[in-house]
Each structure stands twice: as C-alpha cells, then as structure tokens.
C-alpha cells in the first residue's frame, strides 16, 4: 500500500502580500482541491493519499488545487510517504483525454531513491530532466548541459520533510529541508512551461 501524507502546503507569489505565504490547505477538509475521493482524504489535519499499488489505477491521478494559475512562486509542503513514489506537480495542465485528474508538467518527485528524490520529472513530457545533486541548463534545441554537481540531499521519505519548489520564469529550484537538490534553467521554448 502506498500512502502519502501532506501536513501543510504554503504558497508565496508576487500576487500576494510581500513575503507572506498563503496556506493552500485549511487543515480540515479538501476545500479548494479536486481529486478522486477513493484516493484522497483528510485525517488528523493532514491530506492523505492512499493506493493499493500500481494495479489500482489505469493512469496516474493527482489531487488538483483549484486556486487558479500561478507563474512565479515559492511552494513549501511538509510531506512523508510510505511506498514507491509520488510528486508535487506544478505549472501543469489537465489532460482529460487520459482520464479525470490526469495532468502533465513539471514534478518535484518524492522518491525513495536519493538521485530521484526532489528531482525534476516532467509527467507526460520529457521524463527525468534533472536529478538530485545536479544543476542543468536546457538549451533552445532541447540539449541538456550539466552546469554543476553536488552530493544528493539524502533523507528518509517515510519521515516528515519540507519540500520547496521555487519557480521564477524559466529558473526552477527544488529543496529538501532548505538544502538545494536541483537547479534548472529551461530555455526550450517549445516544451517548457511558465505557468500552470
């Protein structure tokens, strides 16, 4: 059984007051969110997603925040997970042709393998773009250039950790507990996303 738990989710965007994070989850119910009720619920002030395994779903389904599109932002979420992997989708678009609650776009993976934890994976797109411990530049033709390397940030995903996604224009940064996992500059105009 795969179980994902969100304690809190906060968003900072230039559209909001200076340096004030806006809570995306009220701690009580899924008001403002849309997802398969067989998979998502609130327990003890936490968003909980549970599946029995890959055979349960014919396609990936996500819990979707219905608060509107955002462009430049900083998102913080406290997460723990038991099971294989999941992720935080952002700057994504819905793909109803695949099924309800299907989306594609950038994803900050929550994954038990350290190189894949807090990497950038593009769901229904370019796949793995940059792994934990890397800085990558994607040029206009889609070629990937390794700009920097550092030791991957290593954590046990079964424990609570704060995942951060910073999106400013074509510059994406992911962090775990304040430590940078990836740094991406995406210049591929035809495939990148600047809002969602």
mmCIF file of N, CA, C and O in Angstrom, residues 148-193:
data_model
loop_
_atom_site.group_PDB
_atom_site.id
_atom_site.type_symbol
_atom_site.label_atom_id
_atom_site.label_comp_id
_atom_site.label_asym_id
_atom_site.label_seq_id
_atom_site.Cartn_x
_atom_site.Cartn_y
_atom_site.Cartn_z
ATOM 1 N N UNK A 148 26.412 22.028 -12.993
ATOM 2 C CA UNK A 148 27.042 21.844 -11.674
ATOM 3 C C UNK A 148 26.608 20.508 -11.095
ATOM 4 O O UNK A 148 25.603 19.925 -11.498
ATOM 5 N N UNK A 149 27.411 20.032 -10.145
ATOM 6 C CA UNK A 149 27.095 18.797 -9.424
ATOM 7 C C UNK A 149 27.436 18.973 -7.954
ATOM 8 O O UNK A 149 28.390 19.682 -7.610
ATOM 9 N N UNK A 150 26.656 18.329 -7.099
ATOM 10 C CA UNK A 150 26.943 18.283 -5.670
ATOM 11 C C UNK A 150 26.376 16.976 -5.133
ATOM 12 O O UNK A 150 25.638 16.271 -5.833
ATOM 13 N N UNK A 151 26.719 16.627 -3.914
ATOM 14 C CA UNK A 151 26.186 15.404 -3.331
ATOM 15 C C UNK A 151 24.666 15.503 -3.236
ATOM 16 O O UNK A 151 24.135 16.545 -2.827
ATOM 17 N N UNK A 152 23.945 14.436 -3.605
ATOM 18 C CA UNK A 152 22.489 14.469 -3.467
ATOM 19 C C UNK A 152 22.095 14.667 -2.003
ATOM 20 O O UNK A 152 22.786 14.212 -1.095
ATOM 21 N N UNK A 153 20.992 15.349 -1.789
ATOM 22 C CA UNK A 153 20.424 15.502 -0.455
ATOM 23 C C UNK A 153 19.756 14.171 -0.122
ATOM 24 O O UNK A 153 18.894 13.705 -0.882
ATOM 25 N N UNK A 154 20.151 13.561 0.984
ATOM 26 C CA UNK A 154 19.653 12.230 1.343
ATOM 27 C C UNK A 154 18.769 12.317 2.579
ATOM 28 O O UNK A 154 19.210 12.813 3.617
ATOM 29 N N UNK A 155 17.532 11.844 2.440
ATOM 30 C CA UNK A 155 16.592 11.799 3.562
ATOM 31 C C UNK A 155 15.759 10.526 3.457
ATOM 32 O O UNK A 155 15.654 9.922 2.392
ATOM 33 N N UNK A 156 15.156 10.154 4.557
ATOM 34 C CA UNK A 156 14.228 9.037 4.606
ATOM 35 C C UNK A 156 12.835 9.603 4.342
ATOM 36 O O UNK A 156 12.298 10.340 5.176
ATOM 37 N N UNK A 157 12.234 9.273 3.191
ATOM 38 C CA UNK A 157 10.944 9.865 2.829
ATOM 39 C C UNK A 157 9.805 9.383 3.714
ATOM 40 O O UNK A 157 8.714 9.949 3.675
ATOM 41 N N UNK A 158 10.031 8.365 4.530
ATOM 42 C CA UNK A 158 8.998 7.899 5.465
ATOM 43 C C UNK A 158 8.887 8.816 6.689
ATOM 44 O O UNK A 158 7.983 8.653 7.505
ATOM 45 N N UNK A 159 9.795 9.783 6.797
ATOM 46 C CA UNK A 159 9.767 10.776 7.882
ATOM 47 C C UNK A 159 9.328 12.120 7.291
ATOM 48 O O UNK A 159 9.432 12.351 6.098
ATOM 49 N N UNK A 160 8.876 13.038 8.158
ATOM 50 C CA UNK A 160 8.448 14.363 7.697
ATOM 51 C C UNK A 160 9.638 15.178 7.192
ATOM 52 O O UNK A 160 10.665 15.263 7.866
ATOM 53 N N UNK A 161 9.474 15.773 6.006
ATOM 54 C CA UNK A 161 10.470 16.682 5.440
ATOM 55 C C UNK A 161 9.750 17.811 4.718
ATOM 56 O O UNK A 161 8.657 17.626 4.186
ATOM 57 N N UNK A 162 10.405 18.980 4.683
ATOM 58 C CA UNK A 162 9.846 20.117 3.970
ATOM 59 C C UNK A 162 10.419 20.159 2.559
ATOM 60 O O UNK A 162 11.635 20.286 2.378
ATOM 61 N N UNK A 163 9.540 20.030 1.573
ATOM 62 C CA UNK A 163 9.916 20.148 0.169
ATOM 63 C C UNK A 163 9.566 21.564 -0.292
ATOM 64 O O UNK A 163 8.487 22.067 0.001
ATOM 65 N N UNK A 164 10.503 22.193 -1.004
ATOM 66 C CA UNK A 164 10.304 23.544 -1.514
ATOM 67 C C UNK A 164 10.489 23.530 -3.021
ATOM 68 O O UNK A 164 11.441 22.932 -3.532
ATOM 69 N N UNK A 165 9.574 24.203 -3.715
ATOM 70 C CA UNK A 165 9.692 24.421 -5.158
ATOM 71 C C UNK A 165 9.706 25.929 -5.366
ATOM 72 O O UNK A 165 8.800 26.632 -4.922
ATOM 73 N N UNK A 166 10.754 26.424 -6.029
ATOM 74 C CA UNK A 166 10.842 27.838 -6.379
ATOM 75 C C UNK A 166 10.820 27.919 -7.902
ATOM 76 O O UNK A 166 11.655 27.304 -8.572
ATOM 77 N N UNK A 167 9.855 28.655 -8.441
ATOM 78 C CA UNK A 167 9.716 28.819 -9.885
ATOM 79 C C UNK A 167 9.713 30.305 -10.202
ATOM 80 O O UNK A 167 8.801 31.027 -9.805
ATOM 81 N N UNK A 168 10.756 30.758 -10.875
ATOM 82 C CA UNK A 168 10.879 32.159 -11.288
ATOM 83 C C UNK A 168 11.238 32.171 -12.773
ATOM 84 O O UNK A 168 12.371 31.880 -13.142
ATOM 85 N N UNK A 169 10.256 32.478 -13.606
ATOM 86 C CA UNK A 169 10.499 32.420 -15.049
ATOM 87 C C UNK A 169 10.895 31.012 -15.450
ATOM 88 O O UNK A 169 10.237 30.042 -15.079
ATOM 89 N N UNK A 170 12.001 30.895 -16.187
ATOM 90 C CA UNK A 170 12.457 29.579 -16.625
ATOM 91 C C UNK A 170 13.454 28.949 -15.638
ATOM 92 O O UNK A 170 14.080 27.941 -15.946
ATOM 93 N N UNK A 171 13.579 29.528 -14.457
ATOM 94 C CA UNK A 171 14.519 29.051 -13.443
ATOM 95 C C UNK A 171 13.752 28.306 -12.354
ATOM 96 O O UNK A 171 12.884 28.875 -11.696
ATOM 97 N N UNK A 172 14.075 27.018 -12.169
ATOM 98 C CA UNK A 172 13.418 26.172 -11.181
ATOM 99 C C UNK A 172 14.442 25.663 -10.173
ATOM 100 O O UNK A 172 15.536 25.238 -10.556
ATOM 101 N N UNK A 173 14.075 25.711 -8.905
ATOM 102 C CA UNK A 173 14.922 25.193 -7.824
ATOM 103 C C UNK A 173 14.045 24.336 -6.924
ATOM 104 O O UNK A 173 12.933 24.729 -6.575
ATOM 105 N N UNK A 174 14.549 23.163 -6.556
ATOM 106 C CA UNK A 174 13.891 22.312 -5.565
ATOM 107 C C UNK A 174 14.802 22.198 -4.348
ATOM 108 O O UNK A 174 16.035 22.189 -4.480
ATOM 109 N N UNK A 175 14.181 22.063 -3.180
ATOM 110 C CA UNK A 175 14.934 21.896 -1.932
ATOM 111 C C UNK A 175 14.243 20.859 -1.054
ATOM 112 O O UNK A 175 13.027 20.688 -1.126
ATOM 113 N N UNK A 176 15.032 20.219 -0.215
ATOM 114 C CA UNK A 176 14.521 19.397 0.879
ATOM 115 C C UNK A 176 15.112 19.958 2.159
ATOM 116 O O UNK A 176 16.337 20.079 2.284
ATOM 117 N N UNK A 177 14.252 20.311 3.088
ATOM 118 C CA UNK A 177 14.681 20.867 4.375
ATOM 119 C C UNK A 177 15.683 22.010 4.196
ATOM 120 O O UNK A 177 16.666 22.117 4.924
ATOM 121 N N UNK A 178 15.447 22.846 3.187
ATOM 122 C CA UNK A 178 16.284 24.016 2.939
ATOM 123 C C UNK A 178 17.538 23.752 2.136
ATOM 124 O O UNK A 178 18.255 24.688 1.789
ATOM 125 N N UNK A 179 17.835 22.487 1.807
ATOM 126 C CA UNK A 179 19.032 22.150 1.030
ATOM 127 C C UNK A 179 18.656 21.979 -0.446
ATOM 128 O O UNK A 179 17.737 21.223 -0.774
ATOM 129 N N UNK A 180 19.361 22.656 -1.327
ATOM 130 C CA UNK A 180 19.072 22.601 -2.763
ATOM 131 C C UNK A 180 19.348 21.205 -3.300
ATOM 132 O O UNK A 180 20.433 20.648 -3.105
ATOM 133 N N UNK A 181 18.344 20.651 -3.995
ATOM 134 C CA UNK A 181 18.527 19.357 -4.657
ATOM 135 C C UNK A 181 18.801 19.541 -6.144
ATOM 136 O O UNK A 181 19.653 18.865 -6.705
ATOM 137 N N UNK A 182 18.044 20.458 -6.787
ATOM 138 C CA UNK A 182 18.247 20.702 -8.227
ATOM 139 C C UNK A 182 18.187 22.197 -8.514
ATOM 140 O O UNK A 182 17.570 22.966 -7.771
ATOM 141 N N UNK A 183 18.828 22.568 -9.613
ATOM 142 C CA UNK A 183 18.777 23.934 -10.129
ATOM 143 C C UNK A 183 18.678 23.804 -11.643
ATOM 144 O O UNK A 183 19.575 23.250 -12.285
ATOM 145 N N UNK A 184 17.568 24.267 -12.223
ATOM 146 C CA UNK A 184 17.316 24.086 -13.645
ATOM 147 C C UNK A 184 17.023 25.411 -14.322
ATOM 148 O O UNK A 184 16.210 26.202 -13.836
ATOM 149 N N UNK A 185 17.675 25.645 -15.457
ATOM 150 C CA UNK A 185 17.338 26.739 -16.373
ATOM 151 C C UNK A 185 16.828 26.093 -17.651
ATOM 152 O O UNK A 185 17.559 25.356 -18.319
ATOM 153 N N UNK A 186 15.563 26.329 -17.988
ATOM 154 C CA UNK A 186 14.915 25.672 -19.120
ATOM 155 C C UNK A 186 14.669 26.687 -20.232
ATOM 156 O O UNK A 186 13.761 27.507 -20.156
ATOM 157 N N UNK A 187 15.488 26.624 -21.286
ATOM 158 C CA UNK A 187 15.375 27.534 -22.424
ATOM 159 C C UNK A 187 14.656 26.892 -23.622
ATOM 160 O O UNK A 187 14.603 27.487 -24.687
ATOM 161 N N UNK A 188 14.107 25.689 -23.456
ATOM 162 C CA UNK A 188 13.445 25.006 -24.564
ATOM 163 C C UNK A 188 12.016 25.537 -24.711
ATOM 164 O O UNK A 188 11.067 25.034 -24.106
ATOM 165 N N UNK A 189 11.864 26.572 -25.522
ATOM 166 C CA UNK A 189 10.597 27.292 -25.646
ATOM 167 C C UNK A 189 9.419 26.386 -25.970
ATOM 168 O O UNK A 189 8.319 26.572 -25.450
ATOM 169 N N UNK A 190 9.615 25.404 -26.832
ATOM 170 C CA UNK A 190 8.513 24.570 -27.289
ATOM 171 C C UNK A 190 7.987 23.625 -26.205
ATOM 172 O O UNK A 190 6.848 23.175 -26.288
ATOM 173 N N UNK A 191 8.789 23.353 -25.187
ATOM 174 C CA UNK A 191 8.375 22.353 -24.201
ATOM 175 C C UNK A 191 8.311 22.858 -22.766
ATOM 176 O O UNK A 191 7.657 22.220 -21.928
ATOM 177 N N UNK A 192 8.937 23.959 -22.453
ATOM 178 C CA UNK A 192 8.898 24.440 -21.070
ATOM 179 C C UNK A 192 7.527 25.039 -20.754
ATOM 180 O O UNK A 192 6.732 25.305 -21.650
ATOM 181 N N UNK A 193 7.297 25.256 -19.474
ATOM 182 C CA UNK A 193 6.041 25.876 -19.043
ATOM 183 C C UNK A 193 6.378 26.991 -18.060
ATOM 184 O O UNK A 193 7.205 26.802 -17.167
#
